Coordinates of C-alpha atoms (C1' of nucleotides) in Angstrom, one line a residue:
Chain A
M964 CA 91.1 122.8 102.9
A965 CA 91.4 121.5 106.1
Q966 CA 92.6 118.3 106.4
E967 CA 89.5 116.0 105.3
S968 CA 89.8 113.1 107.5
P969 CA 92.1 114.1 110.4
T970 CA 91.3 110.3 112.2
F971 CA 91.8 108.0 109.1
S972 CA 92.8 104.7 109.4
P973 CA 93.5 102.2 106.7
L974 CA 90.9 98.7 106.6
Y975 CA 93.8 96.8 106.9
R976 CA 94.7 98.9 110.6
Q977 CA 91.4 98.4 111.9
I978 CA 91.6 94.7 110.8
K979 CA 95.1 94.4 113.3
T980 CA 93.3 96.4 115.5
L981 CA 90.4 93.9 115.8
I982 CA 92.7 90.7 115.2
V983 CA 95.4 92.4 118.0
Q984 CA 92.0 92.5 120.9
G985 CA 91.5 88.4 119.9
L986 CA 94.9 88.5 121.7
E987 CA 94.2 90.3 124.2
N988 CA 90.8 88.8 124.7
G989 CA 92.7 85.6 124.7
E990 CA 90.5 84.2 122.2
W991 CA 94.0 82.6 120.6
R992 CA 97.0 81.8 123.5
P993 CA 100.1 82.1 123.5
G994 CA 101.7 79.4 121.5
E995 CA 98.6 79.3 119.7
A996 CA 97.2 79.0 116.3
I997 CA 95.4 82.2 114.7
P998 CA 93.4 81.0 111.8
S999 CA 94.9 81.0 108.2
E1000 CA 94.2 84.2 106.0
S1001 CA 91.8 83.1 104.2
D1002 CA 89.3 82.2 107.4
L1003 CA 90.3 86.1 108.5
A1004 CA 89.8 87.4 105.3
V1005 CA 86.3 85.3 104.9
R1006 CA 85.2 86.2 108.9
F1007 CA 85.9 90.3 108.6
N1008 CA 85.2 90.4 104.9
V1009 CA 88.2 91.9 103.4
S1010 CA 90.6 90.4 100.4
Q1011 CA 93.0 88.3 101.5
G1012 CA 95.8 90.5 100.8
T1013 CA 94.3 93.3 103.0
V1014 CA 94.4 90.5 106.4
R1015 CA 98.3 89.5 105.0
K1016 CA 99.1 93.2 105.7
A1017 CA 97.5 94.1 109.1
I1018 CA 99.8 90.3 110.3
D1019 CA 102.5 91.9 108.5
E1020 CA 102.4 94.4 111.2
M1021 CA 101.8 91.9 113.8
A1022 CA 104.7 90.0 112.4
A1023 CA 107.0 92.8 112.4
E1024 CA 106.0 93.9 116.1
N1025 CA 106.6 90.6 117.4
L1026 CA 102.8 90.2 118.5
V1027 CA 102.5 86.9 116.3
V1028 CA 105.0 84.6 114.3
R1029 CA 104.6 83.4 111.2
R1030 CA 105.6 79.7 109.4
Q1031 CA 105.1 79.3 106.2
G1032 CA 103.5 76.1 105.1
K1033 CA 102.2 75.6 109.0
G1034 CA 100.4 79.1 110.1
T1035 CA 100.9 82.7 112.2
Y1036 CA 101.1 81.4 115.9
V1037 CA 100.8 84.1 118.6
A1038 CA 104.2 84.7 120.1
T1039 CA 105.0 82.9 123.5
H1040 CA 108.0 84.5 126.0
S1041 CA 108.3 80.1 126.6
D1042 CA 109.7 80.0 122.8
P1043 CA 113.8 79.8 123.8
R1044 CA 113.6 82.7 120.8
A1045 CA 112.7 84.7 123.0
F1046 CA 114.9 84.5 125.8
F1047 CA 117.1 87.0 124.8
R1048 CA 114.7 89.8 123.1
F1049 CA 114.4 91.5 126.5
L1050 CA 117.9 90.7 127.8
R1051 CA 120.9 91.7 125.6
L1052 CA 123.6 90.4 127.8
V1053 CA 126.2 88.4 126.0
P1054 CA 129.4 87.4 127.3
L1055 CA 132.4 89.4 126.0
S1056 CA 133.9 86.1 124.4
G1057 CA 132.5 82.7 124.5
E1058 CA 129.1 81.2 123.5
V1059 CA 126.0 83.1 124.5
E1060 CA 124.9 80.7 127.9
P1061 CA 121.3 80.3 129.6
S1062 CA 120.8 82.4 132.6
I1063 CA 119.4 81.1 135.5
S1064 CA 116.9 83.3 137.7
V1065 CA 117.2 82.9 141.6
P1066 CA 114.4 84.6 143.6
L1067 CA 116.0 86.6 146.4
E1068 CA 112.8 88.2 148.2
C1069 CA 109.6 89.2 147.5
W1070 CA 107.0 91.3 148.8
R1071 CA 103.9 94.0 149.2
A1072 CA 104.0 97.3 149.8
K1073 CA 102.5 100.7 148.7
A1074 CA 103.1 102.5 145.7
G1075 CA 105.3 105.5 145.8
P1076 CA 105.2 108.5 143.7
E1077 CA 107.7 107.5 141.7
A1078 CA 106.4 103.5 141.3
A1079 CA 102.8 105.0 140.8
K1080 CA 103.7 107.5 138.2
T1081 CA 105.8 105.5 136.3
L1082 CA 103.1 102.0 136.9
Q1083 CA 100.2 104.5 136.0
I1084 CA 98.8 103.5 139.3
N1085 CA 97.4 105.7 142.3
I1086 CA 100.0 106.3 145.0
G1087 CA 98.9 104.0 148.0
E1088 CA 97.5 101.2 145.6
P1089 CA 99.5 97.8 146.2
I1090 CA 102.3 96.9 144.3
I1091 CA 104.9 93.6 144.5
I1092 CA 108.3 93.9 144.8
V1093 CA 110.9 91.5 143.5
R1094 CA 114.3 91.2 144.6
R1095 CA 116.6 88.3 141.9
L1096 CA 119.8 87.3 141.2
L1097 CA 120.3 86.4 137.8
Q1098 CA 123.2 84.0 137.0
F1099 CA 125.5 83.0 134.0
S1100 CA 127.2 79.7 134.1
G1101 CA 127.1 79.8 137.9
K1102 CA 128.0 83.4 138.8
P1103 CA 125.7 86.0 139.5
V1104 CA 125.7 88.9 136.7
V1105 CA 123.2 91.0 137.4
V1106 CA 120.6 91.7 140.6
D1107 CA 117.1 93.3 139.3
E1108 CA 114.7 95.1 142.2
I1109 CA 111.5 94.6 140.2
Y1110 CA 108.2 96.5 140.6
L1111 CA 104.7 95.1 139.8
P1112 CA 101.2 96.4 140.4
G1113 CA 99.7 94.5 143.0
D1114 CA 96.1 94.2 141.4
V1115 CA 97.1 92.3 138.5
F1116 CA 99.9 90.1 140.4
T1117 CA 98.1 88.5 142.9
G1118 CA 99.1 85.3 144.2
L1119 CA 103.1 86.1 143.7
T1120 CA 105.1 84.5 146.5
L1121 CA 108.6 83.6 146.6
D1122 CA 108.0 80.2 146.8
V1123 CA 105.6 80.8 143.1
L1124 CA 108.7 82.3 142.5
K1125 CA 111.2 79.7 143.1
D1126 CA 109.1 76.9 142.0
Y1127 CA 109.1 78.3 138.4
Q1128 CA 111.1 76.9 135.5
G1129 CA 111.9 79.0 132.8
S1130 CA 112.1 83.3 132.4
L1131 CA 110.2 85.7 134.5
Y1132 CA 108.0 86.7 131.7
S1133 CA 107.4 83.0 130.2
L1134 CA 105.7 83.1 134.2
F1135 CA 103.5 86.7 134.3
E1136 CA 103.0 84.7 130.8
S1137 CA 101.1 81.5 131.8
R1138 CA 100.5 82.3 135.5
F1139 CA 99.2 85.9 135.0
G1140 CA 97.4 85.6 131.7
V1141 CA 100.2 89.4 131.5
R1142 CA 102.2 89.5 128.4
M1143 CA 105.4 92.2 127.7
I1144 CA 105.5 93.3 124.4
H1145 CA 107.4 96.5 124.9
A1146 CA 109.9 98.0 126.8
E1147 CA 111.9 101.1 126.7
E1148 CA 115.4 100.8 129.0
R1149 CA 117.3 103.6 130.1
I1150 CA 121.1 102.7 130.9
R1151 CA 123.4 104.2 133.2
A1152 CA 126.8 103.9 134.7
V1153 CA 126.7 103.7 138.8
A1154 CA 129.2 102.8 141.2
A1155 CA 128.1 99.8 143.8
D1156 CA 127.1 100.3 146.6
R1157 CA 127.8 97.5 149.4
V1158 CA 124.8 95.1 149.3
S1159 CA 124.8 95.0 145.3
A1160 CA 128.4 94.2 145.6
D1161 CA 128.3 91.5 147.7
L1162 CA 125.7 89.7 146.0
L1163 CA 127.9 90.3 142.6
G1164 CA 130.9 89.4 143.9
V1165 CA 132.5 92.6 143.1
A1166 CA 134.3 95.6 145.4
E1167 CA 132.4 98.0 147.0
G1168 CA 132.0 101.2 144.1
A1169 CA 133.1 99.2 141.5
P1170 CA 131.4 100.4 137.4
L1171 CA 128.3 98.7 137.2
L1172 CA 125.7 99.3 134.7
S1173 CA 122.6 100.5 135.9
V1174 CA 119.7 99.3 133.3
E1175 CA 115.8 100.9 134.2
R1176 CA 113.4 99.0 132.1
V1177 CA 109.3 99.9 131.9
S1178 CA 107.8 97.5 130.1
L1179 CA 104.5 98.0 128.8
T1180 CA 101.8 95.4 127.2
Y1181 CA 98.5 95.3 125.2
G1182 CA 97.7 99.7 124.2
D1183 CA 101.1 100.0 126.0
K1184 CA 99.9 99.9 129.6
P1185 CA 103.2 99.6 131.9
V1186 CA 102.7 96.5 133.8
E1187 CA 106.7 96.2 135.4
W1188 CA 109.2 98.7 136.5
R1189 CA 112.3 97.3 137.4
R1190 CA 115.9 98.5 137.8
G1191 CA 118.7 96.0 137.2
L1192 CA 122.6 96.3 138.3
Y1193 CA 124.8 94.5 135.6
C1194 CA 128.3 93.5 136.4
T1195 CA 129.8 94.2 133.1
A1196 CA 133.3 92.3 133.7
E1197 CA 132.8 89.4 131.9
H1198 CA 129.5 90.0 130.0
C1199 CA 128.5 93.3 128.0
Y1200 CA 125.4 94.7 126.7
L1201 CA 124.5 94.1 123.0
N1202 CA 122.6 96.7 120.8
E1203 CA 122.0 97.1 117.3
L1204 CA 121.6 100.2 115.7
S1205 CA 119.3 100.7 112.7
Chain B
M167 CA 113.1 65.6 98.7
A168 CA 116.4 67.7 99.0
Q169 CA 115.6 71.2 98.6
E170 CA 114.7 72.3 95.1
S171 CA 115.7 75.9 95.4
P172 CA 118.0 76.9 98.1
T173 CA 119.2 80.0 96.4
F174 CA 115.6 80.9 95.7
S175 CA 115.4 84.5 95.6
P176 CA 111.8 86.0 95.3
L177 CA 111.2 88.7 92.7
Y178 CA 111.0 91.8 94.8
R179 CA 114.2 91.5 96.6
Q180 CA 116.2 90.9 93.4
I181 CA 114.7 94.1 92.4
K182 CA 115.7 95.7 96.2
T183 CA 119.2 94.6 94.9
L184 CA 119.1 96.6 92.1
I185 CA 118.2 99.5 93.6
V186 CA 120.1 99.2 96.5
Q187 CA 123.2 99.1 93.9
G188 CA 122.1 102.2 92.4
L189 CA 122.1 103.5 96.2
E190 CA 126.0 102.3 96.2
N191 CA 126.9 103.4 92.7
G192 CA 125.8 107.3 93.1
E193 CA 123.3 106.8 90.7
W194 CA 121.0 108.8 93.3
R195 CA 122.4 110.5 96.0
P196 CA 121.9 110.9 99.5
G197 CA 118.7 113.7 99.8
E198 CA 117.7 113.2 96.2
A199 CA 114.4 111.4 95.1
I200 CA 115.0 108.1 93.6
P201 CA 112.3 107.2 90.7
S202 CA 108.6 106.4 91.3
E203 CA 107.2 103.1 92.3
S204 CA 105.4 103.3 88.3
D205 CA 109.1 104.6 86.4
L206 CA 110.7 101.5 88.0
A207 CA 108.3 99.1 87.7
V208 CA 109.0 99.9 83.6
R209 CA 112.7 99.9 84.0
F210 CA 112.8 96.9 85.7
N211 CA 109.8 95.5 83.4
V212 CA 107.9 94.2 86.9
S213 CA 104.7 95.3 88.5
Q214 CA 104.3 98.4 90.6
G215 CA 103.5 96.0 93.8
T216 CA 106.3 94.2 93.1
V217 CA 108.8 97.7 93.2
R218 CA 106.8 98.5 95.6
K219 CA 107.4 95.7 97.8
A220 CA 111.1 95.9 97.4
I221 CA 111.1 99.7 98.3
D222 CA 109.2 98.7 101.6
E223 CA 112.0 96.7 102.8
M224 CA 114.6 99.2 101.9
A225 CA 112.6 101.8 103.8
A226 CA 112.2 99.7 107.3
E227 CA 115.9 99.3 107.0
N228 CA 115.7 103.5 107.0
L229 CA 117.8 103.0 103.6
V230 CA 115.1 105.4 102.0
V231 CA 112.3 107.6 103.1
R232 CA 109.1 107.5 101.8
R233 CA 106.9 111.2 101.4
Q234 CA 103.1 110.8 100.0
G235 CA 102.3 112.9 97.4
K236 CA 105.7 113.6 96.8
G237 CA 108.3 110.8 96.2
T238 CA 111.0 108.4 97.8
Y239 CA 114.2 110.1 98.9
V240 CA 117.5 108.5 99.6
A241 CA 118.3 108.9 103.2
T242 CA 120.6 111.1 104.2
H243 CA 122.6 112.2 107.3
S244 CA 122.2 115.4 107.1
D245 CA 118.8 114.9 107.8
P246 CA 118.3 116.4 111.4
R247 CA 115.5 113.8 112.1
A248 CA 119.0 111.0 111.6
F249 CA 121.0 112.6 114.2
F250 CA 119.2 110.6 116.8
R251 CA 119.3 107.4 114.8
F252 CA 122.9 106.5 116.3
L253 CA 123.6 108.8 119.5
R254 CA 120.7 107.7 121.9
L255 CA 121.9 109.8 124.7
V256 CA 119.2 111.8 126.4
P257 CA 118.6 114.2 129.4
L258 CA 118.2 112.6 132.7
S259 CA 115.4 115.9 132.8
G260 CA 114.2 118.3 130.4
E261 CA 114.3 118.4 126.8
V262 CA 116.3 117.0 124.1
E263 CA 119.3 119.5 123.1
P264 CA 121.0 118.9 120.6
S265 CA 124.9 117.7 121.0
I266 CA 128.3 119.8 119.3
S267 CA 131.5 117.6 118.6
V268 CA 134.7 119.9 119.0
P269 CA 137.4 117.3 117.8
L270 CA 140.9 117.5 119.8
E271 CA 142.9 115.3 117.6
C272 CA 143.4 113.8 114.4
W273 CA 146.9 111.8 113.4
R274 CA 147.4 107.9 111.3
A275 CA 148.8 105.0 112.4
K276 CA 148.9 101.3 111.2
A277 CA 146.2 99.2 111.5
G278 CA 147.3 96.5 114.9
P279 CA 145.1 93.3 115.6
E280 CA 142.5 94.4 116.6
A281 CA 141.4 97.0 114.6
A282 CA 142.6 95.2 111.5
K283 CA 140.2 92.5 112.6
T284 CA 137.6 94.8 113.3
L285 CA 137.3 97.5 110.1
Q286 CA 138.6 93.9 107.9
I287 CA 142.2 95.4 106.9
N288 CA 145.1 93.6 107.1
I289 CA 147.7 94.6 110.1
G290 CA 149.8 97.5 109.1
E291 CA 147.4 99.0 106.6
P292 CA 147.2 102.8 107.3
I293 CA 144.2 103.9 109.6
I294 CA 143.1 107.3 110.9
I295 CA 142.2 107.9 114.8
V296 CA 140.0 110.8 116.1
R297 CA 139.7 112.0 119.1
R298 CA 136.7 114.5 119.9
L299 CA 134.6 115.6 122.3
L300 CA 130.5 115.5 122.5
Q301 CA 129.0 118.5 124.7
F302 CA 125.4 119.3 125.4
S303 CA 124.4 122.5 126.3
G304 CA 128.5 123.7 126.8
K305 CA 129.1 120.1 129.3
P306 CA 131.5 117.5 127.5
V307 CA 129.3 114.5 128.0
V308 CA 131.2 112.1 125.9
V309 CA 134.5 111.4 124.7
D310 CA 135.1 109.8 121.7
E311 CA 138.1 107.5 120.2
I312 CA 137.2 106.3 116.2
Y313 CA 139.2 104.4 114.3
L314 CA 138.6 104.7 110.5
P315 CA 140.3 103.0 107.7
G316 CA 143.1 105.1 105.9
D317 CA 142.3 104.4 102.7
V318 CA 138.3 105.7 102.8
F319 CA 138.9 108.6 104.5
T320 CA 142.5 109.8 102.5
G321 CA 142.6 114.0 103.0
L322 CA 141.1 113.8 107.2
T323 CA 142.5 116.3 109.1
L324 CA 142.2 118.0 112.1
D325 CA 140.8 121.4 110.2
V326 CA 138.6 119.0 108.4
L327 CA 136.8 118.5 111.2
K328 CA 136.5 121.7 113.1
D329 CA 135.6 123.6 109.8
Y330 CA 132.5 121.1 109.2
Q331 CA 129.3 122.0 110.6
G332 CA 126.9 119.2 111.4
S333 CA 127.3 115.7 112.7
L334 CA 130.4 113.3 111.7
Y335 CA 128.7 110.8 109.8
S336 CA 127.3 113.7 107.3
L337 CA 130.5 114.8 106.9
F338 CA 131.5 111.0 106.0
E339 CA 128.6 111.3 103.7
S340 CA 128.7 113.9 101.8
R341 CA 132.9 114.7 102.0
F342 CA 134.4 111.2 101.2
G343 CA 130.7 109.4 100.0
V344 CA 130.6 107.1 103.1
R345 CA 127.3 105.7 104.2
M346 CA 126.8 104.1 107.8
I347 CA 123.7 102.1 107.8
H348 CA 124.5 99.9 110.9
A349 CA 125.9 99.6 113.5
E350 CA 126.3 97.2 116.7
E351 CA 126.9 98.5 120.1
R352 CA 128.5 96.6 123.3
I353 CA 127.8 98.9 126.0
R354 CA 130.0 98.4 129.3
A355 CA 130.3 100.6 132.6
V356 CA 133.9 101.5 133.2
A357 CA 136.0 103.7 135.9
A358 CA 137.3 106.9 134.1
D359 CA 141.2 106.9 133.7
R360 CA 143.1 110.5 134.5
V361 CA 142.2 111.7 131.3
S362 CA 138.6 111.1 130.3
A363 CA 138.2 111.6 133.9
D364 CA 139.8 115.5 133.3
L365 CA 137.9 115.7 129.7
L366 CA 134.4 115.3 131.0
G367 CA 135.4 117.5 134.3
V368 CA 134.2 114.0 136.5
A369 CA 136.5 112.3 139.4
E370 CA 139.1 109.9 138.6
G371 CA 137.8 106.2 138.9
A372 CA 133.9 107.7 138.5
P373 CA 131.9 105.4 136.6
L374 CA 131.4 105.6 133.0
L375 CA 129.5 103.7 130.1
S376 CA 131.4 102.8 127.4
V377 CA 130.2 102.3 124.3
E378 CA 131.9 100.1 121.7
R379 CA 130.9 100.6 118.0
V380 CA 130.9 99.5 115.0
S381 CA 129.6 101.2 112.1
L382 CA 128.9 99.3 108.4
T383 CA 127.8 100.3 104.9
Y384 CA 126.2 98.9 102.0
G385 CA 127.2 94.8 102.2
D386 CA 127.7 95.0 105.9
K387 CA 131.3 96.4 105.8
P388 CA 132.6 97.9 108.7
V389 CA 134.1 101.4 107.8
E390 CA 134.3 102.9 111.5
W391 CA 135.2 101.6 114.6
R392 CA 134.7 104.1 117.7
R393 CA 134.8 103.8 121.2
G394 CA 132.8 106.4 123.2
L395 CA 133.2 106.9 127.1
Y396 CA 129.2 108.9 128.3
C397 CA 129.2 110.7 131.3
T398 CA 125.7 109.5 132.6
A399 CA 125.4 112.5 135.5
E400 CA 122.9 114.1 133.8
H401 CA 122.4 111.8 130.3
C402 CA 121.3 108.1 129.8
Y403 CA 121.6 105.8 127.0
L404 CA 118.1 105.3 125.8
N405 CA 117.2 101.5 124.2
E406 CA 113.6 100.3 122.9
L407 CA 113.2 97.1 123.0
S408 CA 110.4 95.6 120.3
Chain C
dG1305 C1' 95.0 118.7 88.1
dA1306 C1' 98.9 115.8 87.3
dG1307 C1' 101.9 113.1 89.6
dT1308 C1' 103.3 110.7 93.7
dG1309 C1' 102.9 107.6 97.5
dG1310 C1' 98.9 104.5 99.9
dT1311 C1' 95.2 101.0 99.7
dC1312 C1' 92.5 97.3 98.3
dT1313 C1' 90.2 93.9 95.4
dA1314 C1' 90.6 89.2 92.6
dG1315 C1' 93.4 85.4 91.1
dA1316 C1' 97.0 82.7 90.0
dC1317 C1' 100.7 80.9 90.9
dC1318 C1' 104.7 78.9 94.2
dA1319 C1' 107.2 77.2 98.3
dC1320 C1' 107.0 74.4 102.6
dT1321 C1' 104.6 71.6 105.7
dG1322 C1' 102.4 67.4 107.6
dC1323 C1' 99.5 63.6 107.2
Chain D
dC432 C1' 97.5 66.0 98.7
dA433 C1' 95.0 69.5 100.9
dG434 C1' 96.3 73.4 103.6
dT435 C1' 98.9 77.1 104.7
dG436 C1' 101.8 81.4 104.3
dG437 C1' 105.0 83.9 100.2
dT438 C1' 104.8 85.9 95.6
dC439 C1' 103.6 88.5 91.7
dT440 C1' 100.4 90.8 88.7
dA441 C1' 97.1 93.7 86.9
dG442 C1' 93.7 97.8 87.8
dA443 C1' 91.3 100.8 90.8
dC444 C1' 90.7 103.7 93.3
dC445 C1' 91.6 107.3 97.9
dA446 C1' 95.2 110.8 100.1
dC447 C1' 98.6 114.2 99.8
dT448 C1' 101.4 118.0 97.6
dC449 C1' 102.3 121.3 94.6
dG450 C1' 102.4 124.3 91.0

DNA sequence: GAGTGGTCTAGACCACTGC
DNA sequence: CAGTGGTCTAGACCACTCG
């Protein structure tokens, strides 16, 4: 017999979708607590265990953070613990150190075929391009070129970038309401071009890590495309396989 | 008041430990099914829900694979689905293609300070070093140098490697009972040395990805240290961030 | 239809936090 | 102490696989 319920979705997943919608709609903002499991159970008219399973999945996806005895909180990029979730660069030896972002340029352009395809917008639609440097203990280690859809990031200027203290994603979250929740990186080794070599203080042609990232927000909608060149003379990209 | 139970471990985690021990001891072998949840519940004298939660964690850690309606199976590197779990190399364009391992050398040596530290053995203990090439559609893309603790892999020779069809980890699992369940990779960009350049068919000094991996088995015991040089002219290292 | 994993419930109790 | 997440149980029922 044919499959009876091709679109079967368990109750806890429907509940999860509802709670995620609450996050999307801003019903609960980053850093805030969502209602308790029993409150949500009453609200959605299901058992507490079902709400729990929904939140379990959300916690596994880093959408939300549980704190025993306190509550469940909406994940935020302002949380220092989230800093190294997307930047997997660690020193070859020594302690993990915080990075400083140095914005270089910020200009507007129209999306070319590649940017349009990656950001899932139409060719010719406005985009914003940011170039910035990442420094560890004063030394430049990464140069990033970041492509953003212009309609979402209206008002983003070099001055805004320079004024902000904290990570880029933290700015995107608090200023533009855009939360990166997932990303895919493609890593290659390339030879440093003249400009990047100068910025990173290495010889032209030196090997660099090219890290191309597409960041997604709710519903797997792409909202950032960036290409970083990482100098791995004193740092390395750390990845856990499991 | 001071914390009352610093070593508190929930029941389901104790059950999990017991089941994992069954895997370690070979009570259930890779590819086989473990007993049903209700059987295990009876055996350990807990409720089925508690067994379920234990297995949930094991499934999340890829120790075990659930198949609805059939049972729960011990994960195996022979399963094609596990092939790309540790090799995150995909073509820049086109379909994912299977890789072929070409063993080049296999010799015995004594562990130096670095190998000893990484493999957590004593300096001077026997190790085995393997060099091999990885080819995609006939072209060499990766050259690996692999360090293994000699006492675990006794009997490993170049002929054994050449005779075996399938992945290295599949061989380690079936021939030596060693299961890699976790790994950590450190990625850098380096310039190709003369030998590697020749093997990979690139110019000396061409940028290559250096991927250093430590693989761990049960109890986070390191059992493999390898360094791979990846040519990323037509492939890239793909990584999901979440 | 029997057996397995997957879902859902209701209720009890434990561990942690903060007032 | 009240409120929150975390654990554990027992039982019912659903979805899937296979003989």
